[in-house]
Structure formats: structure tokens, C-alpha cells
mmCIF file with all atom_site columns, C-alpha atoms in Angstrom:
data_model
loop_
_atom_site.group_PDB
_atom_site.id
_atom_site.type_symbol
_atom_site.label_atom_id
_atom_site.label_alt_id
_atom_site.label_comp_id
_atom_site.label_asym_id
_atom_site.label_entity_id
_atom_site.label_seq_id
_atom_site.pdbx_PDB_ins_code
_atom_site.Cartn_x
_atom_site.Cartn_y
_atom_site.Cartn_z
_atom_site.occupancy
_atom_site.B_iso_or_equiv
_atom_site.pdbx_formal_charge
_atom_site.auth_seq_id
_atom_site.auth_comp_id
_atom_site.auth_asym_id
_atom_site.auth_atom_id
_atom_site.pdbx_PDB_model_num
ATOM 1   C CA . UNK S 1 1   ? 50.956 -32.464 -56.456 1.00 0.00 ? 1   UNK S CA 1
ATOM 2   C CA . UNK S 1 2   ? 50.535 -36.310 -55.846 1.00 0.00 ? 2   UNK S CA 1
ATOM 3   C CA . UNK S 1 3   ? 51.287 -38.006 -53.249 1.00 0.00 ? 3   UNK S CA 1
ATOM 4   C CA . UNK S 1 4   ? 54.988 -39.516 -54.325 1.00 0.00 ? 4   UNK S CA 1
ATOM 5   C CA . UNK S 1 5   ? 55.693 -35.828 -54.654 1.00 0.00 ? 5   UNK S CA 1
ATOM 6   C CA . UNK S 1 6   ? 54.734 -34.994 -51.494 1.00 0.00 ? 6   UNK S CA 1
ATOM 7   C CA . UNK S 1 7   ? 56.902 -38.036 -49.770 1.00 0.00 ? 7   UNK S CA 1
ATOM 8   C CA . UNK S 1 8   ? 59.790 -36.767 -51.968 1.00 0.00 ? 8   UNK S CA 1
ATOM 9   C CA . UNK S 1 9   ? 59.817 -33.678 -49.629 1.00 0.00 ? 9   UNK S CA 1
ATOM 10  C CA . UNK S 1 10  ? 60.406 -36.176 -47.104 1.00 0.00 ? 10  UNK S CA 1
ATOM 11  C CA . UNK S 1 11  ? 62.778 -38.344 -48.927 1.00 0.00 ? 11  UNK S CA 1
ATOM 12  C CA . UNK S 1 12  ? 65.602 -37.633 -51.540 1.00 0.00 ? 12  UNK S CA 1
ATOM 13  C CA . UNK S 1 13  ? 65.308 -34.365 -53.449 1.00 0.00 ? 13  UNK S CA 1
ATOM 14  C CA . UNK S 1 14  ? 65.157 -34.705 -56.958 1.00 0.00 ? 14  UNK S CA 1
ATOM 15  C CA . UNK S 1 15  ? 67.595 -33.091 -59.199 1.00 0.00 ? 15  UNK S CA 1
ATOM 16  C CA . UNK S 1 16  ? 65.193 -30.207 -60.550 1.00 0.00 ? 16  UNK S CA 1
ATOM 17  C CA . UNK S 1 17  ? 65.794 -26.390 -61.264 1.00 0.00 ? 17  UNK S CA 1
ATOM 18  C CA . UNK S 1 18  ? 65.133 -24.049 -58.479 1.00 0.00 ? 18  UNK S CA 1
ATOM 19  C CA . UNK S 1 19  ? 65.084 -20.784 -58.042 1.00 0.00 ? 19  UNK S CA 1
ATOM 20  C CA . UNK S 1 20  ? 68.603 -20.184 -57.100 1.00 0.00 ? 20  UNK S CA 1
ATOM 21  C CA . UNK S 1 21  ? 69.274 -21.655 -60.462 1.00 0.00 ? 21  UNK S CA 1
ATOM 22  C CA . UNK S 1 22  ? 67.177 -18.627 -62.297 1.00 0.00 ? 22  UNK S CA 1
ATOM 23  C CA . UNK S 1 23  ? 67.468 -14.800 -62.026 1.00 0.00 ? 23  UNK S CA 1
ATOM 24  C CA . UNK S 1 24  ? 65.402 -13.547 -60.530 1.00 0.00 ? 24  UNK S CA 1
ATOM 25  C CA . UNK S 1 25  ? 64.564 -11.042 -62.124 1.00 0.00 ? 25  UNK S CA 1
ATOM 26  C CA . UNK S 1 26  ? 63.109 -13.353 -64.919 1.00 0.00 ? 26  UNK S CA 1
ATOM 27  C CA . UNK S 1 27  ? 61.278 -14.973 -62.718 1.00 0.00 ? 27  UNK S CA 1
ATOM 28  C CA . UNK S 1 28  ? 59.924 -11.226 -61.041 1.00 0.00 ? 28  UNK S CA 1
ATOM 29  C CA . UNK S 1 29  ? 58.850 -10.041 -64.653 1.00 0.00 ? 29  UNK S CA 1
ATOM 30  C CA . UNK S 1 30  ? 57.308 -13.124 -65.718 1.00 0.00 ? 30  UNK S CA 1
ATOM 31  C CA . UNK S 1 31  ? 54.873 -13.079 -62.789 1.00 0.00 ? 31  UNK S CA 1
ATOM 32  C CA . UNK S 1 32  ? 54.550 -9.340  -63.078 1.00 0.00 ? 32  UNK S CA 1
ATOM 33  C CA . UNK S 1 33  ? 53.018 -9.554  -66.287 1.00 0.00 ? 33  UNK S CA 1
ATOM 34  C CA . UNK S 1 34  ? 50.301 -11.723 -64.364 1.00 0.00 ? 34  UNK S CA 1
ATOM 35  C CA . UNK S 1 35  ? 49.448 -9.265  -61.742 1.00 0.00 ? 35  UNK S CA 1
ATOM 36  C CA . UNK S 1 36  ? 51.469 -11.306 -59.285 1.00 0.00 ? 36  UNK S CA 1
ATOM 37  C CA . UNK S 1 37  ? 53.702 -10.193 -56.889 1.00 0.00 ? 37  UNK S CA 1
ATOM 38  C CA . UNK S 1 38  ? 57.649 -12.863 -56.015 1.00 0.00 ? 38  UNK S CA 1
ATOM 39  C CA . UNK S 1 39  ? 58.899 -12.865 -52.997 1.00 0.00 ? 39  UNK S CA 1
ATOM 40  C CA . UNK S 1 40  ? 61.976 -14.125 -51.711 1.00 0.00 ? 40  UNK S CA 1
ATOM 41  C CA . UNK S 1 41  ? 62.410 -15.601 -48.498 1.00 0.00 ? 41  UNK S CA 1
ATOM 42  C CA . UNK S 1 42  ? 65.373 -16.081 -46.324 1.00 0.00 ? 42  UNK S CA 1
ATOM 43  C CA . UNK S 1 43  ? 66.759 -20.024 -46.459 1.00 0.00 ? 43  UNK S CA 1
ATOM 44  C CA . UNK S 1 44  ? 66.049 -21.854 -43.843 1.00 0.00 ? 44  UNK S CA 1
ATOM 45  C CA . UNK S 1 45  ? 63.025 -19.640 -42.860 1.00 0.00 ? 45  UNK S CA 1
ATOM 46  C CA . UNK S 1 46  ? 59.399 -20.556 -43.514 1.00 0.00 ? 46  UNK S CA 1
ATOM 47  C CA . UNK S 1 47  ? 57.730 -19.749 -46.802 1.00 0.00 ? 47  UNK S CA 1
ATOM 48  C CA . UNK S 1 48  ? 54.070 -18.494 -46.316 1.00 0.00 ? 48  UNK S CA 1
ATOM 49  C CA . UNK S 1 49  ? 50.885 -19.523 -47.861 1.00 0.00 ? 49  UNK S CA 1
ATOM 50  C CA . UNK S 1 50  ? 53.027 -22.920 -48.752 1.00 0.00 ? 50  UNK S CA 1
ATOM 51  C CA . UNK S 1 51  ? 50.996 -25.765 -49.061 1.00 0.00 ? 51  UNK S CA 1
ATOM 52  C CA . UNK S 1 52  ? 52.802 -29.014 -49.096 1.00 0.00 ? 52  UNK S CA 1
ATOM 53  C CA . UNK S 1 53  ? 55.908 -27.311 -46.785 1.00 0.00 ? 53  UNK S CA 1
ATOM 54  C CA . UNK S 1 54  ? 59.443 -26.417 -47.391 1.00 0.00 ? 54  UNK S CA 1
ATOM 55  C CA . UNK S 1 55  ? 60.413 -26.081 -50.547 1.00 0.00 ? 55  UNK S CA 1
ATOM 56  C CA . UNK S 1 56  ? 57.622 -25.411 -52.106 1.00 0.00 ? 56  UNK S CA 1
ATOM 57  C CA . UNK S 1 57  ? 56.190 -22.156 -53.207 1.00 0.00 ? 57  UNK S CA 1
ATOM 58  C CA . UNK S 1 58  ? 53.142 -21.090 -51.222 1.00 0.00 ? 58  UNK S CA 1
ATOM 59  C CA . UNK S 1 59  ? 50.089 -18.451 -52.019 1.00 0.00 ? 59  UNK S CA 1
ATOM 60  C CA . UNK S 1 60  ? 48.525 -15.794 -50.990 1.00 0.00 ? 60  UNK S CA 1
ATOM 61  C CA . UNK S 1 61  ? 45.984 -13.684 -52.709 1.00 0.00 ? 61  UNK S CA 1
ATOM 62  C CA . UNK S 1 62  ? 48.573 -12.285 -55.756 1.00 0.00 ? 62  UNK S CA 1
ATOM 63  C CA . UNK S 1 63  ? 51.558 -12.833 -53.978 1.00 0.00 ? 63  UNK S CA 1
ATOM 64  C CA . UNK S 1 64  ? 53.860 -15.674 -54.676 1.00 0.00 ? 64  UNK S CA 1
ATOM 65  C CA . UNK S 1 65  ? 56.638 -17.088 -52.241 1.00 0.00 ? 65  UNK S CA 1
ATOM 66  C CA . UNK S 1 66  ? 59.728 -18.875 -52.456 1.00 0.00 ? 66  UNK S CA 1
ATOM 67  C CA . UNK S 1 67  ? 63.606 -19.841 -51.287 1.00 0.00 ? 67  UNK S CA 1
ATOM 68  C CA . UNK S 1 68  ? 66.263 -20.363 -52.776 1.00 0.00 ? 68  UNK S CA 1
ATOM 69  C CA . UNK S 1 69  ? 66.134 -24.285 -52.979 1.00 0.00 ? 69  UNK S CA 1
ATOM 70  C CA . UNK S 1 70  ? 62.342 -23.889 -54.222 1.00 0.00 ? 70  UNK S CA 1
ATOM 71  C CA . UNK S 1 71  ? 61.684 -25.787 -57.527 1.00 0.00 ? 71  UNK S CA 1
ATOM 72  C CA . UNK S 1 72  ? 61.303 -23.627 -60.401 1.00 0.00 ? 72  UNK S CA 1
ATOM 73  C CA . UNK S 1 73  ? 58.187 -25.737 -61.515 1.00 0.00 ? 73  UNK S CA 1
ATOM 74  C CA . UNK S 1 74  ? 56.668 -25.531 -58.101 1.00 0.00 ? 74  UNK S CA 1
ATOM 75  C CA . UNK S 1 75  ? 56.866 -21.683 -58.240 1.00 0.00 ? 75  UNK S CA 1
ATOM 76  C CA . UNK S 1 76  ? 55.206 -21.737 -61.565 1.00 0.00 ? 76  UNK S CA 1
ATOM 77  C CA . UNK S 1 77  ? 52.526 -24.130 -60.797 1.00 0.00 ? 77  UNK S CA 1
ATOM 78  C CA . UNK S 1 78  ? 51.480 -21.965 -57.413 1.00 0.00 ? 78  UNK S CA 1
ATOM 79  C CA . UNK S 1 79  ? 51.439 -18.751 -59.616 1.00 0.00 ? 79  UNK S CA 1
ATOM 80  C CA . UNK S 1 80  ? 49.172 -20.354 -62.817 1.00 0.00 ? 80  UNK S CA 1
ATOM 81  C CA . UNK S 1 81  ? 47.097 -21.817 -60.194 1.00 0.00 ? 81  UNK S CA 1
ATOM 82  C CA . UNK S 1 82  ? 46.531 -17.700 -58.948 1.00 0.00 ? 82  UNK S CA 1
ATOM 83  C CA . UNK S 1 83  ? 46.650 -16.741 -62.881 1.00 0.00 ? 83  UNK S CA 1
ATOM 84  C CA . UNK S 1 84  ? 43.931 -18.775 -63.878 1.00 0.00 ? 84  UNK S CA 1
ATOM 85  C CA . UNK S 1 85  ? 41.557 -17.564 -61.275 1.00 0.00 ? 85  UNK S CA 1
ATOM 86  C CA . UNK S 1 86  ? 39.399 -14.256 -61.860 1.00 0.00 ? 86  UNK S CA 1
ATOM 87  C CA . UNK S 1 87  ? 40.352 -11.692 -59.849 1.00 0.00 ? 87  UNK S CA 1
ATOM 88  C CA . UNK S 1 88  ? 37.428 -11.820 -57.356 1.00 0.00 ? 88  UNK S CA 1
ATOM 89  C CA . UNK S 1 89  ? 38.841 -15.487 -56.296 1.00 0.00 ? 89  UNK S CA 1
ATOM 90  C CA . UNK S 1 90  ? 42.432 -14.594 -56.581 1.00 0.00 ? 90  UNK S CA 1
ATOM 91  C CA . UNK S 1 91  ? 42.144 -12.207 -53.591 1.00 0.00 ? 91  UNK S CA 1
ATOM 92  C CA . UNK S 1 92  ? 40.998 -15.010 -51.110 1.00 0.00 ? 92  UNK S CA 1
ATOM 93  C CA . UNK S 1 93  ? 43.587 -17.296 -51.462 1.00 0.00 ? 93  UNK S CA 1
ATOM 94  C CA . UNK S 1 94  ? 45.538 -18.405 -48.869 1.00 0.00 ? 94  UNK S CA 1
ATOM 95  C CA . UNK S 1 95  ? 47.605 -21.739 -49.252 1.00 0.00 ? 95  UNK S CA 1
ATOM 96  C CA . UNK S 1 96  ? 45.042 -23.693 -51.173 1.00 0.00 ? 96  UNK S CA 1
ATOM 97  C CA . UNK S 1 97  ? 44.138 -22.128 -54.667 1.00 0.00 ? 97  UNK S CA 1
ATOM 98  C CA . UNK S 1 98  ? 42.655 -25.152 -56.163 1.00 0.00 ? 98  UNK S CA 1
ATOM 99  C CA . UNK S 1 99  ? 38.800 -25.522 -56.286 1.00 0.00 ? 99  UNK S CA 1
ATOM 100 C CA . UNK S 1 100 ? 38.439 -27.888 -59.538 1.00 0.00 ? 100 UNK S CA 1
ATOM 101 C CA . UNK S 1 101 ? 40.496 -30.738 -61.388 1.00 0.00 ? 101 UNK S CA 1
ATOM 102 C CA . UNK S 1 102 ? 39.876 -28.567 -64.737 1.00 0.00 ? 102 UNK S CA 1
ATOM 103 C CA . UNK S 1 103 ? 42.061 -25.845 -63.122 1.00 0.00 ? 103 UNK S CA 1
ATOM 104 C CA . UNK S 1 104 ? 44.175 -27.995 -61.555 1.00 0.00 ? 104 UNK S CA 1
ATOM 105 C CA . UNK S 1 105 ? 44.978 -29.403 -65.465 1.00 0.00 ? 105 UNK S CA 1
ATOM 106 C CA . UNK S 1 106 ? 45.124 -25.632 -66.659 1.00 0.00 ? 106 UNK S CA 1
ATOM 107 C CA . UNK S 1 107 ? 47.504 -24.522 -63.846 1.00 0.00 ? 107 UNK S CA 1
ATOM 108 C CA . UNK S 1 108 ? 49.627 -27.821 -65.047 1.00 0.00 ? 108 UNK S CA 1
ATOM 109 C CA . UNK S 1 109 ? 49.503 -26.656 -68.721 1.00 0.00 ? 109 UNK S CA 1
ATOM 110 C CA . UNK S 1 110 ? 49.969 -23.240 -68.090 1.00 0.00 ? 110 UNK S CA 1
ATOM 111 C CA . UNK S 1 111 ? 53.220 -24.047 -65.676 1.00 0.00 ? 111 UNK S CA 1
ATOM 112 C CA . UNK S 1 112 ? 54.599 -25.596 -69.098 1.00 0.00 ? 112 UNK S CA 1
ATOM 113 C CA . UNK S 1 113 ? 53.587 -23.483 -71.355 1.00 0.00 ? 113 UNK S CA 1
ATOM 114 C CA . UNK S 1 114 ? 55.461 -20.211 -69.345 1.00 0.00 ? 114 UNK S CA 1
ATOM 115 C CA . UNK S 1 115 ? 58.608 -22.507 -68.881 1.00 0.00 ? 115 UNK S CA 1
ATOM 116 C CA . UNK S 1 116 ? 59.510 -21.079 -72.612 1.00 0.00 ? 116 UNK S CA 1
ATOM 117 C CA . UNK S 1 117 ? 59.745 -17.752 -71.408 1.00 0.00 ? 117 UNK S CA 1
ATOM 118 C CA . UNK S 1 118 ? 62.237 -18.198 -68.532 1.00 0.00 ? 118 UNK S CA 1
ATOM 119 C CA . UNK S 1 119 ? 65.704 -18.796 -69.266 1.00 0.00 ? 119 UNK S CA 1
ATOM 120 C CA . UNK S 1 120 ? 67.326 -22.005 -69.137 1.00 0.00 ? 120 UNK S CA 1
ATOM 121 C CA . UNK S 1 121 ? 63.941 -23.511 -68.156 1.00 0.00 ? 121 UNK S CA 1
ATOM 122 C CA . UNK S 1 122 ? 62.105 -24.120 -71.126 1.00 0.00 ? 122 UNK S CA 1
ATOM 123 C CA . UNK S 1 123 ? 59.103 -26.827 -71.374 1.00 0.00 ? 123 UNK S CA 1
ATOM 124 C CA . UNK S 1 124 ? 61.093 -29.977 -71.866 1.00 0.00 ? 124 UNK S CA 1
ATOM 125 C CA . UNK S 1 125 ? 62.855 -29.491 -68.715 1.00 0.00 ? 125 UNK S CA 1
ATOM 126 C CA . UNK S 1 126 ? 60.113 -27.997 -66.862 1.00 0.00 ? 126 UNK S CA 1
ATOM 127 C CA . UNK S 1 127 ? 58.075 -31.004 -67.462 1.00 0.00 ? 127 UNK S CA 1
ATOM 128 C CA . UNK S 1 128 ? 61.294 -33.361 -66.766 1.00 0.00 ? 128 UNK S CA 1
ATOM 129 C CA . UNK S 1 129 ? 61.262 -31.795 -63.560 1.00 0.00 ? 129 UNK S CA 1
ATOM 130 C CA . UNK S 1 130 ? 57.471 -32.274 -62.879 1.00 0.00 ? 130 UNK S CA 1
ATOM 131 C CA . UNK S 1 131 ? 58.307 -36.181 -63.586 1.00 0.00 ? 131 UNK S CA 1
ATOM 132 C CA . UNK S 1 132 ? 60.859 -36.065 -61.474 1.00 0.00 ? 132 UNK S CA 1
ATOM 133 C CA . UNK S 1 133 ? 59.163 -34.672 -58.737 1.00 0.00 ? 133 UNK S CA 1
ATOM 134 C CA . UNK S 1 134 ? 56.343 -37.242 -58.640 1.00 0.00 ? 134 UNK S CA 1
ATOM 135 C CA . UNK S 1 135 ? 53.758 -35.410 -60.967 1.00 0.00 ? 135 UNK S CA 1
ATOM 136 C CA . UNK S 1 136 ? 51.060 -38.029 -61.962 1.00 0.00 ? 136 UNK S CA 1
ATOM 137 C CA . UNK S 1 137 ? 49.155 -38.126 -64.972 1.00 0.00 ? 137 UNK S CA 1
ATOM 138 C CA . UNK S 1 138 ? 47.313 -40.820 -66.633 1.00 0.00 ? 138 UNK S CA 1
ATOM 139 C CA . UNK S 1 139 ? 49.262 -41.132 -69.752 1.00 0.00 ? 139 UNK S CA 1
ATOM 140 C CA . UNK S 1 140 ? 52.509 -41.987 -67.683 1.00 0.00 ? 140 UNK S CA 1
ATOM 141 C CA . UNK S 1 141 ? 54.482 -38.892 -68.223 1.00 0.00 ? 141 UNK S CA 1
ATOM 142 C CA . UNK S 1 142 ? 53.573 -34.953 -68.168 1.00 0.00 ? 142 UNK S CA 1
ATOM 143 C CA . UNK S 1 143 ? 54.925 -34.722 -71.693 1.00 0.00 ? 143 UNK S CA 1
ATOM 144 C CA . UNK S 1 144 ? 52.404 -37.437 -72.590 1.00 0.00 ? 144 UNK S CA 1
ATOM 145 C CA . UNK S 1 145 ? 49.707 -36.021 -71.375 1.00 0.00 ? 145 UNK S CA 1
ATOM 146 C CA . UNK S 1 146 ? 50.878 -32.597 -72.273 1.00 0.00 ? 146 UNK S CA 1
ATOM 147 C CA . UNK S 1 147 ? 51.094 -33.514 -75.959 1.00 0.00 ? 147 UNK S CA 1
ATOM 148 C CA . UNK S 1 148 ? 47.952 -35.755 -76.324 1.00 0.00 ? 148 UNK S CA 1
ATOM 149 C CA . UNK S 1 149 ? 45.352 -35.101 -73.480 1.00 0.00 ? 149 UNK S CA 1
ATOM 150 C CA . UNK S 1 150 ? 45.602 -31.715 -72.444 1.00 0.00 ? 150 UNK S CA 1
ATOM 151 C CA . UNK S 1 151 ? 42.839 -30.073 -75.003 1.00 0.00 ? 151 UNK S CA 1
ATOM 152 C CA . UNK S 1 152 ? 40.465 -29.671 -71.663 1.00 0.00 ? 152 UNK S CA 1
ATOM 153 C CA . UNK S 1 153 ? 42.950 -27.516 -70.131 1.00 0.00 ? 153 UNK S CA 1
ATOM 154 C CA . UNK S 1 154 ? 43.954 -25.686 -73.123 1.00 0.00 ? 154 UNK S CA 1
ATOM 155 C CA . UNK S 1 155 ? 40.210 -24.718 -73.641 1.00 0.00 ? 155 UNK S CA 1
ATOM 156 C CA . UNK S 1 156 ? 40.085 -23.807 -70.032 1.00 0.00 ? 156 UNK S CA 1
ATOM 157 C CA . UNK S 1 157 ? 42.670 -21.622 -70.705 1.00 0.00 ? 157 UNK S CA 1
ATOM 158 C CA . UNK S 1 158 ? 41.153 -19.829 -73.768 1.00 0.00 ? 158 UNK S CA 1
ATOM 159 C CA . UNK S 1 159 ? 38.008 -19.188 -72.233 1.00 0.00 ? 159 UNK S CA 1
ATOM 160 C CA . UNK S 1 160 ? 39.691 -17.106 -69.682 1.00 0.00 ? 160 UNK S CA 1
ATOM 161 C CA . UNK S 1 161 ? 41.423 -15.451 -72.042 1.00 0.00 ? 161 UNK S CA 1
ATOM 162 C CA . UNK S 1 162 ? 44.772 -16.481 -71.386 1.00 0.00 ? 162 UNK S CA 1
ATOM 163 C CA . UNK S 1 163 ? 47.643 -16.135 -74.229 1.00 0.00 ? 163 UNK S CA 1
ATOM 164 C CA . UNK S 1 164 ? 49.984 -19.042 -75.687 1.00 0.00 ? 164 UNK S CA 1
ATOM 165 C CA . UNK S 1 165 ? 47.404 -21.760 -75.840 1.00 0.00 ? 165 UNK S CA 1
#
């Protein structure tokens, strides 16, 4: 997350999908079938492993952790960023699960890419969302880069053997 989106925690909350706004459920399965564990925590109370604060989703090892009023596309972002990594890795994460920009760019096309299978997310918003939140990329917008520079993270994701790309 860039900086902007960090001072948006501070600031105005975009309009973007959160949890609340998605079963569950859908969100549950679609991390299940990545080894990952979602768990919901109480408003107002703090969300572990969270990096950036309250709202956002936070880590730990294959557990994933969010509120209600946590955006949808920071919930997927934490969980690629634990999908991409081999298992060995996976298990030591606690907060911070980045360690390179090349999986920092395949967690960011694998968050889109997974939109499609959640209902009433879908890509287009998901990535809407990431603008709105302050996502940066060089090509000015995540669909941008998304379309036309994301081939690095797309052959990231092949090599670890990851479907959909």
C-alpha cells in the first residue's frame, strides 16, 4: 500500500467494498481453497497481524483477519501476499509478508484476478477500489498497469504454480 493509502486511513474513507458488503462465506471458501484460514473480528476491536492499522486485514502465518468495515481488496491483497509464498515462508509471517517488489506485483495481480470469483466483487471493481484507496502504479491506474505491465507478475505467478494467470 502507498503512502496516500495509508493517510486515507487517517483521512476520509473511500467508498470501497468491505467485508460487511460480502458473505462471508464466499469470502471463507475462497481463502480455504488457499490453505488459509478468515477470521472475523469484533468491530471496534483490534485486528491482529494488521499492518497499516484499522481497517485493514492483517497476517499471520495462514490465517487471515478482518472487521466488518475491512476493504474487500485489502483482505485479498493480505491473503495473495500469504498465497504466493511457499509454505516454509508462509508459516513465519506475522504482519509483514512482503520480502520482494516481484511479489508485491503478484500479490497485486493475484488480488484482481480472485475478485472474479467473489460475488459482487469482480475485477473492475476490485481494482476501482484499489484506485480509490491510493494504490500506485506507474501507468496511472491499477487497470493500466493490470492490462499492459503486469507480465512480471503473471510469470511470477506461473512459476509457483498458481491457477488463472
Amino acid at each position: 500500500m502507498s503512502q496516500a493509502a495509508a493517510t486515507a486511513l487517517d483521512t476520509d474513507t473511500p467508498d470501497v467494498l468491505c467485508v460487511r458488503d460480502v458473505p462471508f462465506a464466499a469470502l471463507e471458501s475462497l481463502l480455504a481453497r488457499h490453505g488459509l484460514l478468515l477470521h472475523r473480528v469484533r468491530d471496534g476491536e483490534a485486528i491482529p497481524g494488521s499492518f497499516w492499522g484499522e481497517p485493514e486485514a492483517g497476517v499471520i502465518a495462514h490465517n487471515v483477519y478482518v472487521r466488518g468495515d475491512t476493504p474487500v481488496h485489502s483482505m485479498l491483497h493480505e491473503a495473495c501476499h500469504l498465497i504466493v509464498l511457499p509454505p516454509e515462508r508462509r508459516a513465519q509471517v506475522h504482519t509483514d509478508a512482503t520480502d520482494s517488489d516481484i511479489e508485491e506485483d503478484a500479490t497485486c495481480c493475484l488480488q484482481i484476478i480472485l475478485a472474479d470469483d467473489l460475488p459482487g466483487v469482480g475485477r473492475a471493481r476490485l481494482m476501482a477500489d484499489m484506485d480509490a484507496w491510493g494504490y500506485s502504479f506507474r501507468l496511472g491506474s491499477t487497470r493500466a498497469w493490470f492490462e499492459q505491465d503486469a507480465e512480471d507478475a503473471r510469470a511470477f505467478l506461473r512459476q509457483q504454480g498458481l491457477p488463472h494467470v
